[in-house]
Short mmCIF file of C-alpha atoms in Angstrom, two decimals:
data_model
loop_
_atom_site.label_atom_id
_atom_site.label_comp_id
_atom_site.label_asym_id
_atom_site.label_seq_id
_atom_site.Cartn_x
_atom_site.Cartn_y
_atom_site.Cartn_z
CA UNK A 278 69.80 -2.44 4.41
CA UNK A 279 71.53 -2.33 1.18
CA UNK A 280 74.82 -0.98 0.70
CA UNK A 281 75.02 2.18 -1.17
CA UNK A 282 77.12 1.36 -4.36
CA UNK A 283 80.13 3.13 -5.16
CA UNK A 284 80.25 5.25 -8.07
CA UNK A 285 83.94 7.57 -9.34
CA UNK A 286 84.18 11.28 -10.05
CA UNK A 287 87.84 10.52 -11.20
CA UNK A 288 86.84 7.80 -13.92
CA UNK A 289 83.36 10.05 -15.00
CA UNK A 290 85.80 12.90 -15.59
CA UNK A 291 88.21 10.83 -17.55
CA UNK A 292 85.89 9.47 -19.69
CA UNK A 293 84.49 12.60 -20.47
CA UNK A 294 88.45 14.18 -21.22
CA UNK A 295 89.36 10.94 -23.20
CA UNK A 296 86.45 11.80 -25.64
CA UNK A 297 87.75 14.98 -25.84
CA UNK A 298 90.74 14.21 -26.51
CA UNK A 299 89.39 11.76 -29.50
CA UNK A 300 87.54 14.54 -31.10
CA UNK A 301 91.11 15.98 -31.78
CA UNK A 302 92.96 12.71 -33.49
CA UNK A 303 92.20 9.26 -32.79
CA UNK A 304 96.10 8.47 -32.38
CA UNK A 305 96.94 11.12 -29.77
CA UNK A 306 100.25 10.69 -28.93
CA UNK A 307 103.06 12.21 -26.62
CA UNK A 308 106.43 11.00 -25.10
CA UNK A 309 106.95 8.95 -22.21
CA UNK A 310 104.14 6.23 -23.00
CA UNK A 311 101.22 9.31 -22.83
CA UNK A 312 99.22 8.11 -25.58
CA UNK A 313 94.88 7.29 -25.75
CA UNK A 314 95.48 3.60 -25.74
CA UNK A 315 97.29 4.04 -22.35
CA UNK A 316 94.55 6.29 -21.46
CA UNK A 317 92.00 3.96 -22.26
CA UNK A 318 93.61 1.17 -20.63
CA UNK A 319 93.87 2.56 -17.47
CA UNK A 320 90.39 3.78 -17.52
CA UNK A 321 88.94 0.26 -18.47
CA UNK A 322 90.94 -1.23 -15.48
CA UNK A 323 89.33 0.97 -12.74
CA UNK A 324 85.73 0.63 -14.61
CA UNK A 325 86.65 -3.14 -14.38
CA UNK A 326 87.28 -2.56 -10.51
CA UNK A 327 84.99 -0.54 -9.56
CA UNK A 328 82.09 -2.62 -11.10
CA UNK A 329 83.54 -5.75 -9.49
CA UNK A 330 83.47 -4.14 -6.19
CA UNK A 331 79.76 -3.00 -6.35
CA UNK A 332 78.74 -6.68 -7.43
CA UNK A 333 80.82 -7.85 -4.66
CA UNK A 334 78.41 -5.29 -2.37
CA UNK A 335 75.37 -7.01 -3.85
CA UNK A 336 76.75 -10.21 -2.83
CA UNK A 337 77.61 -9.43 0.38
CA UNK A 338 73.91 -8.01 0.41
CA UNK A 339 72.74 -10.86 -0.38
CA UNK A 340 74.73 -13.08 2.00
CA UNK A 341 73.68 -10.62 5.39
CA UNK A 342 69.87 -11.46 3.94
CA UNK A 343 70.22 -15.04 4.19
CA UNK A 344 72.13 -15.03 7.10
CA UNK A 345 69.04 -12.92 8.76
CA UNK A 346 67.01 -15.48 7.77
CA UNK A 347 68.64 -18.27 9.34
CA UNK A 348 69.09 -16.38 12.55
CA UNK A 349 65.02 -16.08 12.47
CA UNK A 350 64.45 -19.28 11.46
CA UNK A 351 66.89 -20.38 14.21
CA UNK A 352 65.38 -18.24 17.26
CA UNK A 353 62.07 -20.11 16.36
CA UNK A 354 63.85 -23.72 16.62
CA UNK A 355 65.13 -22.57 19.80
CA UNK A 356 62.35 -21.57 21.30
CA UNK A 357 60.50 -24.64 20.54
CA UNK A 358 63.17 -26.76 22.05
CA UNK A 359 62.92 -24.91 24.91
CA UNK A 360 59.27 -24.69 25.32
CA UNK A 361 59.60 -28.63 24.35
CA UNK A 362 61.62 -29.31 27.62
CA UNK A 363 59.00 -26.79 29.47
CA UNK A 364 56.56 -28.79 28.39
CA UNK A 365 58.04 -32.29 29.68
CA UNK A 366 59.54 -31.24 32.37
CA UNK A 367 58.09 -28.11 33.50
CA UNK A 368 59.20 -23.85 33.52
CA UNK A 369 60.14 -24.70 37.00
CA UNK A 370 62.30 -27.81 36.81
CA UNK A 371 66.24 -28.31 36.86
CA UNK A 372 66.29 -29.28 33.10
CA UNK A 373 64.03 -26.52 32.40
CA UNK A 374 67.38 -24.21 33.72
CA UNK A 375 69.82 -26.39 32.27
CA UNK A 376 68.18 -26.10 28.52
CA UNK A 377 68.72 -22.02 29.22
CA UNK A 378 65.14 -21.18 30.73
CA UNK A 379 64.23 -18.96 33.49
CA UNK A 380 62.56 -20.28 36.33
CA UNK A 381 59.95 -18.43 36.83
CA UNK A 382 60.00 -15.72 39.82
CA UNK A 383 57.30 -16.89 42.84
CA UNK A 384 54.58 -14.68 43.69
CA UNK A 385 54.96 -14.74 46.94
CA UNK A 386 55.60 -11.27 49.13
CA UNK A 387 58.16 -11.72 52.05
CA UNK A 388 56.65 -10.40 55.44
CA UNK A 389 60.35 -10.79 57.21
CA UNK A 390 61.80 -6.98 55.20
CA UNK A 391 58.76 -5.01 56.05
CA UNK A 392 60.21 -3.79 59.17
CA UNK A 393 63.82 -2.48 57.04
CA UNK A 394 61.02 -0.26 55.16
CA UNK A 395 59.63 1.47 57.85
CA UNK A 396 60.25 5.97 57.77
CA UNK A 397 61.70 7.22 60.91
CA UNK A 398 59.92 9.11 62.87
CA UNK A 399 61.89 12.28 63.15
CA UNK A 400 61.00 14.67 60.49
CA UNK A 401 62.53 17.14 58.63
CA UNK A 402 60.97 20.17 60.31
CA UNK A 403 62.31 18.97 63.55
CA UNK A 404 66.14 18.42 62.75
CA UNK A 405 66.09 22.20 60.92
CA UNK A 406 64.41 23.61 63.90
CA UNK A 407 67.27 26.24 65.65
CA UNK A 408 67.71 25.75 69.20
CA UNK A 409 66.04 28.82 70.81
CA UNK A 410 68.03 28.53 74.67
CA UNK A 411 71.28 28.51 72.81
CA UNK A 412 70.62 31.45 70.79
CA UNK A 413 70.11 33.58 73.51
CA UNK A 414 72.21 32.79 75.72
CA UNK A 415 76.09 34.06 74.99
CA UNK A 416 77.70 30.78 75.91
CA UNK A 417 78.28 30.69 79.34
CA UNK A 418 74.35 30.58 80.56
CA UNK A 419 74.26 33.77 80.64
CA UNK A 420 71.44 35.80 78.95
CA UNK A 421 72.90 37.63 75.81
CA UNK A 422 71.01 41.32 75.55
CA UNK A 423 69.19 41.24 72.52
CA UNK A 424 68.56 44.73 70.82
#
């Protein structure tokens, strides 16, 4: 994605006030160094800057799109080295895993974990069921009277 390229309100609106200020004498003059040469000096040096700094955007635009291309071009070298060693030596070899590949994952179920899975057998309705001796009695095993 190109980067958006910087533009100046600053340097639009001194352009705009040094033409003004033309329009009134060409030799505008005051103390202290304020004069339009000055003026126009100081407003060539930032249009000098700023237009140096959006070609150095374009270059760095440029430079990100090459880069991206290497990296692609890259990733596809890489992958045929490593399908090259598959090939050779097989998805499931040592060098296979030493060249950065995954072995591949065996398709095999285990029977030996089947018995961790298994749901006890005590259900829910059972645990929340209230103890109906206990809640009549008044806790001595004697019968509470029950309005």
């Amino acid at each position: 994605m190109a980067r958006l390229k910087r533009s100046s309100t600053v340097l639009d609106k001194a352009t705009l006030r040094i033409s003004g200020m033309r329009s009134i004498s060409e030799t505008l003059e005051f103390s202290d160094n304020l004069n339009l040469a000055e003026y126009e000096k100081r407003i060539q040096i930032l249009q000098t800057k700023l237009s140096s700094y959006n070609t150095m955007l374009s270059t760095v635009d440029e430079a990100v799109g090459q880069i991206e291309l290497l990296e692609q071009d890259l990733r596809s070298y890489s992958e045929k080295m490593l399908m090259s060693v598959a090939t050779r030596y097989g998805k499931n070899s040592l060098q296979y895993i030493q060249a950065g590949g995954k072995p591949r994952k065996s398709s095999k179920r285990s029977v030996g974990n089947t018995a961790l899975k298994t749901t006890p057998t005590t259900t829910i309705a059972a645990v929340m069921t209230p103890n109906i001796e206990n809640a009549t009695t008044n806790g001595d095993g004697k019968k509470a009277l029950v309005n």
